[in-house]
Amino acid sequence: MSRVFLIGAGPGDPELLTLKAARLLAQASVVLHDSLVDPRVIMLANARAKIIDVGKRCGRHSASQAEICVLLVEEAQTGQMVVRLKGGDPMIFGRATEEMEALRAAGIGFEVVPGITAASAAAAGTQVSLTQRGISRSLHIITGHGAEGGLPAHDYAALTKSGGTLAIYMGGETLPGLAAHFIEAGMEPTMPALLIENASQPTIRHLRGTIATLPGLHAARRASGPVLILIGEVLSEILVNTAVEHAFAG
Ligand SMILES: C[S@@+](CC[C@H](N)C(=O)[O-])C[C@H]1O[C@@H](n2cnc3c(N)ncnc32)[C@H](O)[C@@H]1O
């Protein structure tokens, strides 16, 4: 039987947690969580559970990832039921592979419980389908953060030519460089772009622009929470959707 559960905590709103995640959280003796996991989700843990904040932001610190793997294995080896809570979905930019490999190497059974990823939450909040029929045939989930800290080595021309919607994770800091690469690769400077900070949370904030203007708008209003960037023709819809227009007011 699995004693360790790698669970997707979703984008913030505790009601977006799966029933399975909520049940396992209430049963676990140990909960290890990332800094992006909303405190309201952690409050659903068993009152007697040992709660450990492993405090990683945006998958950047590979040294502490190694420490997390060691800690996870150590806690699991006590025979207790362990929940490893990760923001969004564990299998999307969640460093799940390292943790699964460490558990396998230690002979510890585990199960992965999916969560709602940030792109899904962002789309729901803007009421825009990311794969709107007739406009976008694909959705590309990409990182904005290269492994060495700079820009990632995407095929910017291929992504631009695809005509699909781009969902960029961890791209807040590299947005100016990303935008320049896309425009250089042939993307129209007027391509609609949207930045969503704290998707699904009460502190949600949107910045609307184009691939050319969004970096400047973002620089003028620095975000403190996690941001997701959406790029694509589907976003032109938000300009005419009055219900969403209201949500953007202010
Ligand atoms: C290390 S990645 C983890 C992604 C996560 N596993 C998921 O499926 O959403 C962290 C990035 O996810 C995005 N993100 C996570 N939660 C978010 C939220 N509530 N609002 C906007 N972006 C979010 C941001 O781009 C952030 O930099």
mmCIF file of C-alpha atoms and ligand atoms in Angstrom:
data_model
loop_
_atom_site.group_PDB
_atom_site.id
_atom_site.type_symbol
_atom_site.label_atom_id
_atom_site.label_comp_id
_atom_site.label_asym_id
_atom_site.label_seq_id
_atom_site.Cartn_x
_atom_site.Cartn_y
_atom_site.Cartn_z
ATOM 1 C CA MET A 1 0.000 0.000 0.000
ATOM 2 C CA SER A 2 1.213 3.532 -0.775
ATOM 3 C CA ARG A 3 2.382 5.367 2.290
ATOM 4 C CA VAL A 4 3.479 8.488 0.441
ATOM 5 C CA PHE A 5 1.209 10.652 -1.650
ATOM 6 C CA LEU A 6 2.488 13.356 -3.996
ATOM 7 C CA ILE A 7 -0.528 15.601 -4.117
ATOM 8 C CA GLY A 8 -1.421 18.550 -6.292
ATOM 9 C CA ALA A 9 -2.725 21.322 -4.038
ATOM 10 C CA GLY A 10 -4.082 23.320 -6.970
ATOM 11 C CA PRO A 11 -3.594 27.041 -7.594
ATOM 12 C CA GLY A 12 -4.767 28.362 -4.217
ATOM 13 C CA ASP A 13 -8.532 28.195 -3.761
ATOM 14 C CA PRO A 14 -9.006 25.265 -1.336
ATOM 15 C CA GLU A 15 -12.275 24.352 -3.062
ATOM 16 C CA LEU A 16 -10.221 23.442 -6.141
ATOM 17 C CA LEU A 17 -8.599 20.591 -4.250
ATOM 18 C CA THR A 18 -9.751 17.109 -5.308
ATOM 19 C CA LEU A 19 -11.855 15.113 -2.849
ATOM 20 C CA LYS A 20 -9.071 12.548 -2.774
ATOM 21 C CA ALA A 21 -6.466 15.160 -1.861
ATOM 22 C CA ALA A 22 -8.662 16.507 0.947
ATOM 23 C CA ARG A 23 -9.276 12.985 2.323
ATOM 24 C CA LEU A 24 -5.571 12.079 2.286
ATOM 25 C CA LEU A 25 -4.602 15.389 3.885
ATOM 26 C CA ALA A 26 -7.018 14.738 6.716
ATOM 27 C CA GLN A 27 -5.498 11.278 7.265
ATOM 28 C CA ALA A 28 -1.759 11.940 6.918
ATOM 29 C CA SER A 29 0.636 12.031 9.876
ATOM 30 C CA VAL A 30 3.236 14.131 8.070
ATOM 31 C CA VAL A 31 2.700 16.897 5.490
ATOM 32 C CA LEU A 32 5.580 18.435 3.557
ATOM 33 C CA HIS A 33 4.528 21.438 1.528
ATOM 34 C CA ASP A 34 5.954 24.024 -0.863
ATOM 35 C CA SER A 35 5.754 27.757 -0.245
ATOM 36 C CA LEU A 36 3.243 28.143 -3.088
ATOM 37 C CA VAL A 37 0.669 25.996 -1.297
ATOM 38 C CA ASP A 38 -2.095 28.201 0.073
ATOM 39 C CA PRO A 39 -2.328 28.226 3.913
ATOM 40 C CA ARG A 40 -6.066 27.498 3.619
ATOM 41 C CA VAL A 41 -5.194 24.160 2.016
ATOM 42 C CA ILE A 42 -2.667 23.308 4.728
ATOM 43 C CA MET A 43 -5.359 23.995 7.322
ATOM 44 C CA LEU A 44 -7.246 20.981 5.942
ATOM 45 C CA ALA A 45 -4.479 18.704 7.248
ATOM 46 C CA ASN A 46 -5.042 16.491 10.255
ATOM 47 C CA ALA A 47 -4.730 18.622 13.426
ATOM 48 C CA ARG A 48 -2.142 16.176 14.831
ATOM 49 C CA ALA A 49 -0.054 16.042 11.633
ATOM 50 C CA LYS A 50 3.544 17.202 11.610
ATOM 51 C CA ILE A 51 3.606 20.066 9.080
ATOM 52 C CA ILE A 52 6.910 20.797 7.375
ATOM 53 C CA ASP A 53 7.319 23.849 5.123
ATOM 54 C CA VAL A 54 10.050 22.901 2.706
ATOM 55 C CA GLY A 55 9.811 26.447 1.391
ATOM 56 C CA LYS A 56 10.869 26.105 -2.205
ATOM 57 C CA ARG A 57 9.845 28.824 -4.687
ATOM 58 C CA CYS A 58 9.488 28.182 -8.408
ATOM 59 C CA GLY A 59 11.690 25.091 -8.633
ATOM 60 C CA ARG A 60 14.841 27.155 -8.634
ATOM 61 C CA HIS A 61 16.973 25.785 -5.831
ATOM 62 C CA SER A 62 18.311 22.424 -6.890
ATOM 63 C CA ALA A 63 20.358 21.990 -3.685
ATOM 64 C CA SER A 64 17.288 22.263 -1.501
ATOM 65 C CA GLN A 65 15.459 19.906 -3.851
ATOM 66 C CA ALA A 66 18.028 17.249 -2.869
ATOM 67 C CA GLU A 67 17.359 18.018 0.810
ATOM 68 C CA ILE A 68 13.625 17.695 0.254
ATOM 69 C CA CYS A 69 14.125 14.253 -1.293
ATOM 70 C CA VAL A 70 16.174 13.125 1.715
ATOM 71 C CA LEU A 71 13.588 14.503 4.144
ATOM 72 C CA LEU A 72 10.720 12.877 2.259
ATOM 73 C CA VAL A 73 12.418 9.470 2.343
ATOM 74 C CA GLU A 74 13.343 9.851 6.031
ATOM 75 C CA GLU A 75 9.776 10.708 7.016
ATOM 76 C CA ALA A 76 8.367 7.854 4.926
ATOM 77 C CA GLN A 77 10.813 5.396 6.506
ATOM 78 C CA THR A 78 9.233 6.022 9.906
ATOM 79 C CA GLY A 79 6.251 4.087 8.514
ATOM 80 C CA GLN A 80 3.879 7.016 8.839
ATOM 81 C CA MET A 81 1.556 8.193 6.142
ATOM 82 C CA VAL A 82 3.233 11.118 4.378
ATOM 83 C CA VAL A 83 1.653 13.702 2.104
ATOM 84 C CA ARG A 84 3.897 15.767 -0.128
ATOM 85 C CA LEU A 85 1.834 18.797 -1.173
ATOM 86 C CA LYS A 86 2.851 20.698 -4.263
ATOM 87 C CA GLY A 87 1.294 23.778 -5.821
ATOM 88 C CA GLY A 88 -0.887 23.174 -8.884
ATOM 89 C CA ASP A 89 -0.259 19.774 -10.433
ATOM 90 C CA PRO A 90 2.805 17.833 -9.232
ATOM 91 C CA MET A 91 3.613 16.682 -12.793
ATOM 92 C CA ILE A 92 3.782 20.186 -14.302
ATOM 93 C CA PHE A 93 6.965 22.024 -13.378
ATOM 94 C CA GLY A 94 6.710 20.377 -9.971
ATOM 95 C CA ARG A 95 10.066 18.553 -9.704
ATOM 96 C CA ALA A 96 8.050 15.375 -9.118
ATOM 97 C CA THR A 97 10.582 13.208 -10.972
ATOM 98 C CA GLU A 98 13.362 13.758 -8.426
ATOM 99 C CA GLU A 99 11.068 12.889 -5.551
ATOM 100 C CA MET A 100 9.603 9.818 -7.264
ATOM 101 C CA GLU A 101 13.113 8.592 -8.080
ATOM 102 C CA ALA A 102 14.238 9.053 -4.457
ATOM 103 C CA LEU A 103 11.196 7.121 -3.215
ATOM 104 C CA ARG A 104 11.703 4.327 -5.756
ATOM 105 C CA ALA A 105 15.394 4.074 -4.841
ATOM 106 C CA ALA A 106 14.405 3.680 -1.188
ATOM 107 C CA GLY A 107 11.793 1.050 -2.072
ATOM 108 C CA ILE A 108 8.928 3.214 -0.811
ATOM 109 C CA GLY A 109 5.539 2.949 -2.499
ATOM 110 C CA PHE A 110 3.849 6.165 -3.535
ATOM 111 C CA GLU A 111 0.906 7.508 -5.467
ATOM 112 C CA VAL A 112 0.498 10.764 -7.389
ATOM 113 C CA VAL A 113 -2.750 12.692 -6.988
ATOM 114 C CA PRO A 114 -3.240 15.319 -9.720
ATOM 115 C CA GLY A 115 -4.145 18.915 -9.023
ATOM 116 C CA ILE A 116 -5.468 21.841 -11.028
ATOM 117 C CA THR A 117 -2.577 23.532 -12.748
ATOM 118 C CA ALA A 118 -2.146 27.316 -12.842
ATOM 119 C CA ALA A 119 -3.026 27.575 -16.560
ATOM 120 C CA SER A 120 -6.422 25.954 -15.978
ATOM 121 C CA ALA A 121 -7.146 28.272 -13.056
ATOM 122 C CA ALA A 122 -6.040 31.309 -15.061
ATOM 123 C CA ALA A 123 -8.282 30.342 -17.978
ATOM 124 C CA ALA A 124 -11.254 29.828 -15.671
ATOM 125 C CA GLY A 125 -10.701 33.228 -14.076
ATOM 126 C CA THR A 126 -10.628 35.012 -17.423
ATOM 127 C CA GLN A 127 -13.486 32.996 -18.932
ATOM 128 C CA VAL A 128 -11.417 32.310 -22.024
ATOM 129 C CA SER A 129 -11.015 28.838 -23.503
ATOM 130 C CA LEU A 130 -7.342 28.238 -24.210
ATOM 131 C CA THR A 131 -8.207 25.986 -27.151
ATOM 132 C CA GLN A 132 -11.122 27.886 -28.612
ATOM 133 C CA ARG A 133 -12.459 26.136 -31.698
ATOM 134 C CA GLY A 134 -11.427 27.877 -34.889
ATOM 135 C CA ILE A 135 -8.811 30.043 -33.147
ATOM 136 C CA SER A 136 -6.326 27.863 -31.285
ATOM 137 C CA ARG A 137 -5.599 24.211 -32.032
ATOM 138 C CA SER A 138 -3.042 23.700 -29.288
ATOM 139 C CA LEU A 139 -1.937 24.717 -25.850
ATOM 140 C CA HIS A 140 1.783 24.917 -25.089
ATOM 141 C CA ILE A 141 2.806 24.807 -21.454
ATOM 142 C CA ILE A 142 6.311 26.225 -21.307
ATOM 143 C CA THR A 143 8.728 27.542 -18.738
ATOM 144 C CA GLY A 144 9.950 31.127 -18.803
ATOM 145 C CA HIS A 145 12.952 30.226 -16.717
ATOM 146 C CA GLY A 146 16.004 28.486 -18.141
ATOM 147 C CA ALA A 147 17.759 25.782 -16.137
ATOM 148 C CA GLU A 148 20.773 28.081 -15.636
ATOM 149 C CA GLY A 149 18.612 31.056 -14.646
ATOM 150 C CA GLY A 150 18.369 32.927 -17.973
ATOM 151 C CA LEU A 151 15.991 32.502 -20.857
ATOM 152 C CA PRO A 152 15.028 28.964 -21.820
ATOM 153 C CA ALA A 153 16.221 27.634 -25.199
ATOM 154 C CA HIS A 154 12.762 27.185 -26.719
ATOM 155 C CA ASP A 155 12.202 27.001 -30.456
ATOM 156 C CA TYR A 156 10.511 30.425 -30.417
ATOM 157 C CA ALA A 157 9.838 30.345 -34.162
ATOM 158 C CA ALA A 158 8.087 26.959 -33.959
ATOM 159 C CA LEU A 159 5.991 28.082 -30.993
ATOM 160 C CA THR A 160 5.044 31.258 -32.860
ATOM 161 C CA LYS A 161 4.184 29.375 -36.065
ATOM 162 C CA SER A 162 2.024 26.853 -34.201
ATOM 163 C CA GLY A 163 -0.612 29.543 -33.711
ATOM 164 C CA GLY A 164 -1.510 27.847 -30.428
ATOM 165 C CA THR A 165 -1.999 29.431 -27.034
ATOM 166 C CA LEU A 166 1.128 29.742 -24.903
ATOM 167 C CA ALA A 167 0.977 29.365 -21.137
ATOM 168 C CA ILE A 168 4.244 30.514 -19.628
ATOM 169 C CA TYR A 169 5.099 29.428 -16.102
ATOM 170 C CA MET A 170 7.868 31.101 -14.074
ATOM 171 C CA GLY A 171 8.142 33.868 -16.651
ATOM 172 C CA GLY A 172 7.617 36.983 -14.525
ATOM 173 C CA GLU A 173 11.279 37.949 -14.365
ATOM 174 C CA THR A 174 12.227 36.961 -17.900
ATOM 175 C CA LEU A 175 9.163 38.460 -19.609
ATOM 176 C CA PRO A 176 11.093 41.229 -21.456
ATOM 177 C CA GLY A 177 13.528 38.702 -22.931
ATOM 178 C CA LEU A 178 10.778 36.227 -23.778
ATOM 179 C CA ALA A 179 8.742 38.920 -25.547
ATOM 180 C CA ALA A 180 11.791 40.060 -27.531
ATOM 181 C CA HIS A 181 12.502 36.468 -28.624
ATOM 182 C CA PHE A 182 8.912 35.898 -29.757
ATOM 183 C CA ILE A 183 8.782 39.160 -31.721
ATOM 184 C CA GLU A 184 12.159 38.394 -33.295
ATOM 185 C CA ALA A 185 10.817 34.948 -34.212
ATOM 186 C CA GLY A 186 7.948 36.522 -36.166
ATOM 187 C CA MET A 187 5.175 36.998 -33.620
ATOM 188 C CA GLU A 188 3.050 40.071 -34.389
ATOM 189 C CA PRO A 189 3.735 42.762 -31.738
ATOM 190 C CA THR A 190 -0.051 43.131 -31.462
ATOM 191 C CA MET A 191 -0.503 39.515 -30.303
ATOM 192 C CA PRO A 192 -2.747 39.616 -27.190
ATOM 193 C CA ALA A 193 -1.011 38.735 -23.940
ATOM 194 C CA LEU A 194 -2.290 38.508 -20.402
ATOM 195 C CA LEU A 195 -0.483 38.233 -17.092
ATOM 196 C CA ILE A 196 -2.382 36.643 -14.212
ATOM 197 C CA GLU A 197 -1.033 36.971 -10.685
ATOM 198 C CA ASN A 198 -2.401 34.725 -7.919
ATOM 199 C CA ALA A 199 -4.901 32.890 -10.115
ATOM 200 C CA SER A 200 -7.917 31.538 -8.169
ATOM 201 C CA GLN A 201 -7.036 33.554 -5.050
ATOM 202 C CA PRO A 202 -8.773 36.596 -3.554
ATOM 203 C CA THR A 203 -5.673 38.647 -4.428
ATOM 204 C CA ILE A 204 -5.907 37.785 -8.146
ATOM 205 C CA ARG A 205 -4.627 40.520 -10.478
ATOM 206 C CA HIS A 206 -4.655 40.729 -14.251
ATOM 207 C CA LEU A 207 -2.569 42.779 -16.648
ATOM 208 C CA ARG A 208 -3.769 42.904 -20.241
ATOM 209 C CA GLY A 209 -1.642 43.959 -23.147
ATOM 210 C CA THR A 210 0.125 42.638 -26.194
ATOM 211 C CA ILE A 211 3.368 40.739 -26.478
ATOM 212 C CA ALA A 212 5.018 44.116 -27.106
ATOM 213 C CA THR A 213 3.395 46.068 -24.254
ATOM 214 C CA LEU A 214 3.042 43.497 -21.459
ATOM 215 C CA PRO A 215 6.675 43.639 -20.268
ATOM 216 C CA GLY A 216 6.422 47.393 -19.682
ATOM 217 C CA LEU A 217 3.064 47.095 -17.911
ATOM 218 C CA HIS A 218 4.467 44.370 -15.667
ATOM 219 C CA ALA A 219 7.611 46.357 -14.858
ATOM 220 C CA ALA A 220 5.449 49.300 -13.781
ATOM 221 C CA ARG A 221 3.361 47.175 -11.362
ATOM 222 C CA ARG A 222 5.665 44.556 -9.886
ATOM 223 C CA ALA A 223 3.931 41.383 -8.779
ATOM 224 C CA SER A 224 4.554 39.805 -5.401
ATOM 225 C CA GLY A 225 2.688 36.539 -6.032
ATOM 226 C CA PRO A 226 3.211 33.848 -8.678
ATOM 227 C CA VAL A 227 2.405 34.962 -12.214
ATOM 228 C CA LEU A 228 1.322 33.083 -15.292
ATOM 229 C CA ILE A 229 1.521 34.610 -18.758
ATOM 230 C CA LEU A 230 -0.913 33.669 -21.490
ATOM 231 C CA ILE A 231 -0.231 34.602 -25.106
ATOM 232 C CA GLY A 232 -2.484 33.971 -28.068
ATOM 233 C CA GLU A 233 -5.333 35.071 -30.279
ATOM 234 C CA VAL A 234 -7.902 33.501 -27.923
ATOM 235 C CA LEU A 235 -7.183 36.360 -25.529
ATOM 236 C CA SER A 236 -8.598 38.964 -27.896
ATOM 237 C CA GLU A 237 -11.988 37.659 -26.692
ATOM 238 C CA ILE A 238 -11.494 39.228 -23.276
ATOM 239 C CA LEU A 239 -11.617 42.659 -24.884
ATOM 240 C CA VAL A 240 -15.277 42.126 -25.783
ATOM 241 C CA ASN A 241 -16.409 39.987 -22.853
ATOM 242 C CA THR A 242 -18.140 42.479 -20.588
ATOM 243 C CA ALA A 243 -18.436 40.077 -17.633
ATOM 244 C CA VAL A 244 -14.665 39.727 -17.542
ATOM 245 C CA GLU A 245 -14.212 43.417 -18.255
ATOM 246 C CA HIS A 246 -15.857 44.023 -14.881
ATOM 247 C CA ALA A 247 -13.384 41.703 -13.166
ATOM 248 C CA PHE A 248 -10.537 43.685 -14.683
ATOM 249 C CA ALA A 249 -11.800 47.038 -13.456
ATOM 250 C CA GLY A 250 -9.151 48.828 -11.414
HETATM 251 C C1 LIG B 1 7.373 25.724 -9.926
HETATM 252 S S1 LIG B 1 6.028 26.206 -10.911
HETATM 253 C C2 LIG B 1 4.812 25.110 -10.269
HETATM 254 C C3 LIG B 1 3.627 24.918 -11.191
HETATM 255 C C4 LIG B 1 2.553 24.061 -10.587
HETATM 256 N N1 LIG B 1 3.027 22.721 -10.404
HETATM 257 C C5 LIG B 1 1.259 24.076 -11.404
HETATM 258 O O1 LIG B 1 0.888 23.030 -11.950
HETATM 259 O O2 LIG B 1 0.604 25.122 -11.466
HETATM 260 C C6 LIG B 1 5.559 27.753 -10.235
HETATM 261 C C7 LIG B 1 4.915 28.646 -11.272
HETATM 262 O O3 LIG B 1 3.568 28.253 -11.488
HETATM 263 C C8 LIG B 1 2.778 29.382 -11.786
HETATM 264 N N2 LIG B 1 1.728 29.490 -10.757
HETATM 265 C C9 LIG B 1 1.503 28.647 -9.744
HETATM 266 N N3 LIG B 1 0.413 29.013 -9.043
HETATM 267 C C10 LIG B 1 -0.055 30.140 -9.640
HETATM 268 C C11 LIG B 1 -1.152 31.005 -9.391
HETATM 269 N N4 LIG B 1 -2.012 30.794 -8.388
HETATM 270 N N5 LIG B 1 -1.327 32.071 -10.215
HETATM 271 C C12 LIG B 1 -0.496 32.305 -11.246
HETATM 272 N N6 LIG B 1 0.551 31.513 -11.529
HETATM 273 C C13 LIG B 1 0.775 30.444 -10.741
HETATM 274 C C14 LIG B 1 3.706 30.584 -11.789
HETATM 275 O O4 LIG B 1 4.158 30.771 -13.111
HETATM 276 C C15 LIG B 1 4.822 30.104 -10.888
HETATM 277 O O5 LIG B 1 6.016 30.793 -11.150
#
